[in-house]
Amino acid sequence: MNTPPPYTAGDQAGPEAASGALGEPLSAPPRSAPPMSAPPSTQPPSGPPAPPTLLGAMAQRVRGYFLALDPTFLYAFAPFALLALVLFTRTPSTNYIFDEQEALLANPYVNAKGGLRFIDAIHRDFWGLPPDRSVGSYRPLPNFLWRAVWAITKQPFFHHVYNVLFHAVNAALLTCVTFWLTRRRGVAYLTGLIFVGCAVLTEAVSGIVGIADVLGGMGAIAALAALALPGWAMPFAVFAAVLLGLLSKESALVCVPLIPLAALIAAPLTHPTRPARLVRALLALLGAGAAFVLYVELRRRWFPAPMPAELTAPLPEGATLVQRALHEALVWFHQAPLPRDPLNNPLSTVDTPHRIAGALRVYWRGLTQIVFPWTLSGDYSFPQEPAPDRLIFFESVAGAAMMALPPLGSLALWIAALRREHLERRERRSVRAAFLVDGGQATSRRWPLLIAGALLATAAVGLAAYDWHALRPAGRVAWLRALPLVLWPLPFLPALLLGLGLLVEGTRPLPCPATADRSAWVPLRRGYAGLCVAAIGLTWVVVSYFPHSNIPVVLPTVRAERFWYFPAIGSSMVLAVAFSWLHEALAGSSLTPRKRWSWRAWVTPGLFVLFFGFQCVQAYRHAMDYRNDLDFWAATREAVPNSAKAHLNYSVMKGARGDLEARLAASQIAVELAPKWPMAHVYTGDTLCRMHRADEAFPHYRRGMELGPNELSLVALALQCLHDEKRLAAYEAELRRMAEEHPGTWLAYLAVDTLDNGEKHGGVDPKYRPRGYNEGPKE
């Protein structure tokens, strides 16, 4: 990753011109040479120049670091790691917050409980649960990493800080990718800076659980970087990168359409001498698709989760061919059933049109946070994001527009880029004609690569056809027959990919000028690379967010800022190009040597400083919410005052510190916001019970247990406190009545068992008691 391809793919032809964005204008001469039209000076020297001020010297050094040399991975990683550590690092005294307790403290795999081996991460979900108890999150790579570090230290700070460094790795990779596409150092570093400081990503970077998003994003960016490799190596690198992303988070499935699209658009930038955009896009599609198919098949075998109920039911007799194909695809994909909790996702209980309207509203709000993160929160549960009562309103219309317009904009930008490329081809033909007239030699094909590629591709197709038509019907080659139909092409695919890649690299290159440096091809016209990068980024934002949008499927969560980690890759590219275009539009014509200090040259840098400064301030402020669990929930309920979960969790944090009065007040707010939430009622009753007001607590207990008779932890919590306060017998008749009204539930079982055996067990049977706060997994 440290050595980019040669200078062949951008708006400028060489290093000096590559420093355009928010730096020197594209039309400016090299910094080391005077203007070509400037006459020689006739004035006597006036003495040595004045030494620069301290501030000026620092500015020159910073400018030189970012614009004097081409960015490499290590060169970009150093400042980004420092910035990420400053913005996102939690205090060393931090504790496990919110989902981190379930993901690490209560994770039986991470804690090596029940005889779980290191390799058993492939058989457990993200929370360490077996397939029959999973909520559908299959992410073994984060679990492998947690288990390895857990053996060294259990301190939350260390499990958090490497996530921050991984984020810096992603920013450095994205910087290199953007530079390879644009050949502009300024644009490349702008992209990395915008991404590393994006405030809406704080939850993913500062939260330990966000490592799934960060590693998944790493796979996506690595797949983009793989597009710069030769055709024979690119699909294998794409395969490995996409598989890395999928095993980190299932959201990486968006790479299957996005990486081939990027290969199609960027082929003249990554491989200007032999673009072959259609073949390279096909190679990227085969590599990403093979990774996706292998991931699904491995997950089906290693993690056999139960099938969702809607997929086990047969289709109606009048189902169309499309409906049947979609049903078969979903059955093959075999996604574990996703929980539907109206508190976490109010859209799960409404009809499809209202769900889509609410999802578009959430999408619009998240999109505005990318640019203007005024409010950031770790939770958006009910009723902060309620289901809408109508279909047409501003945010649903704006969300729909921003779903449709960016892909259309991408198409328009790509068409504009193709037109410029057509003009470029005409110029290259004229250069080639002049080159040949002057006695130059025409470029030729690489015949050894062509012959080897043709042989490999033909052999792969021939062997596949022979197996399908001869060996399989005859019952030969048992291991091939044992493969499912969807995996059958995989043994023949590597040879086909290698053959096609060699064919691409062996074709005749595009004409080059008569120069000694074969890599100095006619540079593409100014703006071509920016059009391509913006086209990729606009579609990337929409497609990468779509699986999290609650439009195709109902998710367990209505809204989360960590969902924007993948889209922020594309938005960072778009914003960097937009700043560059604005700078050129305002200052490109005025930044001549004689008008070096024109005010228009400072408009865009000033706007960027305001934008990036605000992003950094908000990221730092939100990261400081993760100092401890109390600060986290205090900040959350301030940011989203209509979230019942925020108030209830804040009450628990206050109660853990002995402030029962504050706990009671916050619990009562949660009850008012979510009157049908069993946990709010039971926790309010538990607060009163711990204040030795058990008789006041029982109505809340009763209401909560009747709303959630199968909530094992809540029922056990209520019964245990009543027993501890010696008031369980006083409500025996009421509890037995409730048990009769809810047969077959945990309420029916535990109420009777605790009444009959409470003295023997000391209350609720210990194996049914809930896990305490900050406790590890139960045996």
PDB file of N, CA and C in Angstrom, residues 640-680:
ATOM      1  N   VAL A 640     -31.577  13.591  23.252  1.00  0.00           N
ATOM      2  CA  VAL A 640     -32.863  13.063  22.756  1.00  0.00           C
ATOM      3  C   VAL A 640     -33.821  12.957  23.936  1.00  0.00           C
ATOM      4  N   PRO A 641     -34.424  14.056  24.368  1.00  0.00           N
ATOM      5  CA  PRO A 641     -35.254  14.039  25.580  1.00  0.00           C
ATOM      6  C   PRO A 641     -36.506  13.193  25.472  1.00  0.00           C
ATOM      7  N   ASN A 642     -36.874  12.772  24.253  1.00  0.00           N
ATOM      8  CA  ASN A 642     -38.069  11.941  24.103  1.00  0.00           C
ATOM      9  C   ASN A 642     -37.760  10.450  24.063  1.00  0.00           C
ATOM     10  N   SER A 643     -36.548  10.060  24.378  1.00  0.00           N
ATOM     11  CA  SER A 643     -36.196   8.641  24.397  1.00  0.00           C
ATOM     12  C   SER A 643     -36.442   8.069  25.785  1.00  0.00           C
ATOM     13  N   ALA A 644     -37.404   7.164  25.885  1.00  0.00           N
ATOM     14  CA  ALA A 644     -37.692   6.543  27.183  1.00  0.00           C
ATOM     15  C   ALA A 644     -36.513   5.711  27.659  1.00  0.00           C
ATOM     16  N   LYS A 645     -35.829   5.038  26.738  1.00  0.00           N
ATOM     17  CA  LYS A 645     -34.687   4.209  27.132  1.00  0.00           C
ATOM     18  C   LYS A 645     -33.576   5.056  27.731  1.00  0.00           C
ATOM     19  N   ALA A 646     -33.354   6.259  27.189  1.00  0.00           N
ATOM     20  CA  ALA A 646     -32.307   7.129  27.722  1.00  0.00           C
ATOM     21  C   ALA A 646     -32.602   7.495  29.171  1.00  0.00           C
ATOM     22  N   HIS A 647     -33.835   7.854  29.476  1.00  0.00           N
ATOM     23  CA  HIS A 647     -34.191   8.230  30.850  1.00  0.00           C
ATOM     24  C   HIS A 647     -34.114   7.018  31.781  1.00  0.00           C
ATOM     25  N   LEU A 648     -34.561   5.857  31.306  1.00  0.00           N
ATOM     26  CA  LEU A 648     -34.553   4.687  32.184  1.00  0.00           C
ATOM     27  C   LEU A 648     -33.124   4.226  32.470  1.00  0.00           C
ATOM     28  N   ASN A 649     -32.268   4.228  31.473  1.00  0.00           N
ATOM     29  CA  ASN A 649     -30.881   3.835  31.720  1.00  0.00           C
ATOM     30  C   ASN A 649     -30.155   4.849  32.592  1.00  0.00           C
ATOM     31  N   TYR A 650     -30.482   6.119  32.428  1.00  0.00           N
ATOM     32  CA  TYR A 650     -29.919   7.121  33.329  1.00  0.00           C
ATOM     33  C   TYR A 650     -30.356   6.848  34.758  1.00  0.00           C
ATOM     34  N   SER A 651     -31.600   6.429  34.933  1.00  0.00           N
ATOM     35  CA  SER A 651     -32.083   6.122  36.291  1.00  0.00           C
ATOM     36  C   SER A 651     -31.317   4.946  36.889  1.00  0.00           C
ATOM     37  N   VAL A 652     -31.002   3.950  36.066  1.00  0.00           N
ATOM     38  CA  VAL A 652     -30.248   2.798  36.555  1.00  0.00           C
ATOM     39  C   VAL A 652     -28.847   3.226  36.982  1.00  0.00           C
ATOM     40  N   MET A 653     -28.226   4.102  36.189  1.00  0.00           N
ATOM     41  CA  MET A 653     -26.891   4.575  36.546  1.00  0.00           C
ATOM     42  C   MET A 653     -26.905   5.366  37.857  1.00  0.00           C
ATOM     43  N   LYS A 654     -27.929   6.180  38.049  1.00  0.00           N
ATOM     44  CA  LYS A 654     -28.037   6.926  39.301  1.00  0.00           C
ATOM     45  C   LYS A 654     -28.300   5.972  40.471  1.00  0.00           C
ATOM     46  N   GLY A 655     -29.122   4.968  40.244  1.00  0.00           N
ATOM     47  CA  GLY A 655     -29.391   3.997  41.305  1.00  0.00           C
ATOM     48  C   GLY A 655     -28.155   3.210  41.681  1.00  0.00           C
ATOM     49  N   ALA A 656     -27.312   2.882  40.683  1.00  0.00           N
ATOM     50  CA  ALA A 656     -26.085   2.143  40.980  1.00  0.00           C
ATOM     51  C   ALA A 656     -25.136   2.950  41.848  1.00  0.00           C
ATOM     52  N   ARG A 657     -25.335   4.260  41.854  1.00  0.00           N
ATOM     53  CA  ARG A 657     -24.496   5.135  42.680  1.00  0.00           C
ATOM     54  C   ARG A 657     -25.221   5.575  43.951  1.00  0.00           C
ATOM     55  N   GLY A 658     -26.342   4.922  44.260  1.00  0.00           N
ATOM     56  CA  GLY A 658     -27.037   5.166  45.522  1.00  0.00           C
ATOM     57  C   GLY A 658     -28.000   6.325  45.527  1.00  0.00           C
ATOM     58  N   ASP A 659     -28.195   6.999  44.395  1.00  0.00           N
ATOM     59  CA  ASP A 659     -29.115   8.144  44.342  1.00  0.00           C
ATOM     60  C   ASP A 659     -30.491   7.648  43.908  1.00  0.00           C
ATOM     61  N   LEU A 660     -31.235   7.098  44.841  1.00  0.00           N
ATOM     62  CA  LEU A 660     -32.527   6.500  44.508  1.00  0.00           C
ATOM     63  C   LEU A 660     -33.585   7.539  44.179  1.00  0.00           C
ATOM     64  N   GLU A 661     -33.507   8.736  44.756  1.00  0.00           N
ATOM     65  CA  GLU A 661     -34.483   9.773  44.446  1.00  0.00           C
ATOM     66  C   GLU A 661     -34.369  10.185  42.978  1.00  0.00           C
ATOM     67  N   ALA A 662     -33.131  10.376  42.514  1.00  0.00           N
ATOM     68  CA  ALA A 662     -32.931  10.722  41.103  1.00  0.00           C
ATOM     69  C   ALA A 662     -33.339   9.562  40.202  1.00  0.00           C
ATOM     70  N   ARG A 663     -33.076   8.342  40.666  1.00  0.00           N
ATOM     71  CA  ARG A 663     -33.491   7.181  39.877  1.00  0.00           C
ATOM     72  C   ARG A 663     -35.004   7.138  39.743  1.00  0.00           C
ATOM     73  N   LEU A 664     -35.711   7.413  40.802  1.00  0.00           N
ATOM     74  CA  LEU A 664     -37.174   7.376  40.767  1.00  0.00           C
ATOM     75  C   LEU A 664     -37.715   8.430  39.815  1.00  0.00           C
ATOM     76  N   ALA A 665     -37.171   9.640  39.854  1.00  0.00           N
ATOM     77  CA  ALA A 665     -37.657  10.717  38.994  1.00  0.00           C
ATOM     78  C   ALA A 665     -37.434  10.375  37.518  1.00  0.00           C
ATOM     79  N   ALA A 666     -36.263   9.845  37.190  1.00  0.00           N
ATOM     80  CA  ALA A 666     -35.979   9.504  35.798  1.00  0.00           C
ATOM     81  C   ALA A 666     -36.824   8.320  35.333  1.00  0.00           C
ATOM     82  N   SER A 667     -37.064   7.366  36.224  1.00  0.00           N
ATOM     83  CA  SER A 667     -37.901   6.210  35.870  1.00  0.00           C
ATOM     84  C   SER A 667     -39.333   6.637  35.584  1.00  0.00           C
ATOM     85  N   GLN A 668     -39.815   7.567  36.335  1.00  0.00           N
ATOM     86  CA  GLN A 668     -41.187   8.034  36.121  1.00  0.00           C
ATOM     87  C   GLN A 668     -41.323   8.764  34.792  1.00  0.00           C
ATOM     88  N   ILE A 669     -40.274   9.470  34.374  1.00  0.00           N
ATOM     89  CA  ILE A 669     -40.303  10.096  33.049  1.00  0.00           C
ATOM     90  C   ILE A 669     -40.377   9.022  31.963  1.00  0.00           C
ATOM     91  N   ALA A 670     -39.632   7.938  32.137  1.00  0.00           N
ATOM     92  CA  ALA A 670     -39.664   6.844  31.162  1.00  0.00           C
ATOM     93  C   ALA A 670     -41.056   6.236  31.073  1.00  0.00           C
ATOM     94  N   VAL A 671     -41.729   6.086  32.225  1.00  0.00           N
ATOM     95  CA  VAL A 671     -43.094   5.541  32.218  1.00  0.00           C
ATOM     96  C   VAL A 671     -44.042   6.474  31.478  1.00  0.00           C
ATOM     97  N   GLU A 672     -43.872   7.765  31.671  1.00  0.00           N
ATOM     98  CA  GLU A 672     -44.738   8.724  30.989  1.00  0.00           C
ATOM     99  C   GLU A 672     -44.511   8.695  29.478  1.00  0.00           C
ATOM    100  N   LEU A 673     -43.254   8.534  29.056  1.00  0.00           N
ATOM    101  CA  LEU A 673     -42.952   8.511  27.631  1.00  0.00           C
ATOM    102  C   LEU A 673     -43.377   7.199  26.968  1.00  0.00           C
ATOM    103  N   ALA A 674     -43.257   6.094  27.683  1.00  0.00           N
ATOM    104  CA  ALA A 674     -43.573   4.772  27.119  1.00  0.00           C
ATOM    105  C   ALA A 674     -44.458   4.013  28.095  1.00  0.00           C
ATOM    106  N   PRO A 675     -45.740   4.352  28.191  1.00  0.00           N
ATOM    107  CA  PRO A 675     -46.612   3.734  29.201  1.00  0.00           C
ATOM    108  C   PRO A 675     -46.859   2.246  28.993  1.00  0.00           C
ATOM    109  N   LYS A 676     -46.522   1.704  27.822  1.00  0.00           N
ATOM    110  CA  LYS A 676     -46.737   0.278  27.572  1.00  0.00           C
ATOM    111  C   LYS A 676     -45.413  -0.503  27.577  1.00  0.00           C
ATOM    112  N   TRP A 677     -44.392   0.074  28.133  1.00  0.00           N
ATOM    113  CA  TRP A 677     -43.078  -0.574  28.174  1.00  0.00           C
ATOM    114  C   TRP A 677     -42.950  -1.322  29.499  1.00  0.00           C
ATOM    115  N   PRO A 678     -42.894  -2.651  29.490  1.00  0.00           N
ATOM    116  CA  PRO A 678     -42.830  -3.405  30.756  1.00  0.00           C
ATOM    117  C   PRO A 678     -41.627  -3.016  31.616  1.00  0.00           C
ATOM    118  N   MET A 679     -40.463  -2.815  31.003  1.00  0.00           N
ATOM    119  CA  MET A 679     -39.265  -2.536  31.772  1.00  0.00           C
ATOM    120  C   MET A 679     -39.391  -1.225  32.544  1.00  0.00           C
ATOM    121  N   ALA A 680     -40.014  -0.218  31.953  1.00  0.00           N
ATOM    122  CA  ALA A 680     -40.153   1.059  32.639  1.00  0.00           C
ATOM    123  C   ALA A 680     -40.969   0.894  33.912  1.00  0.00           C
TER     124      ALA A 680
END
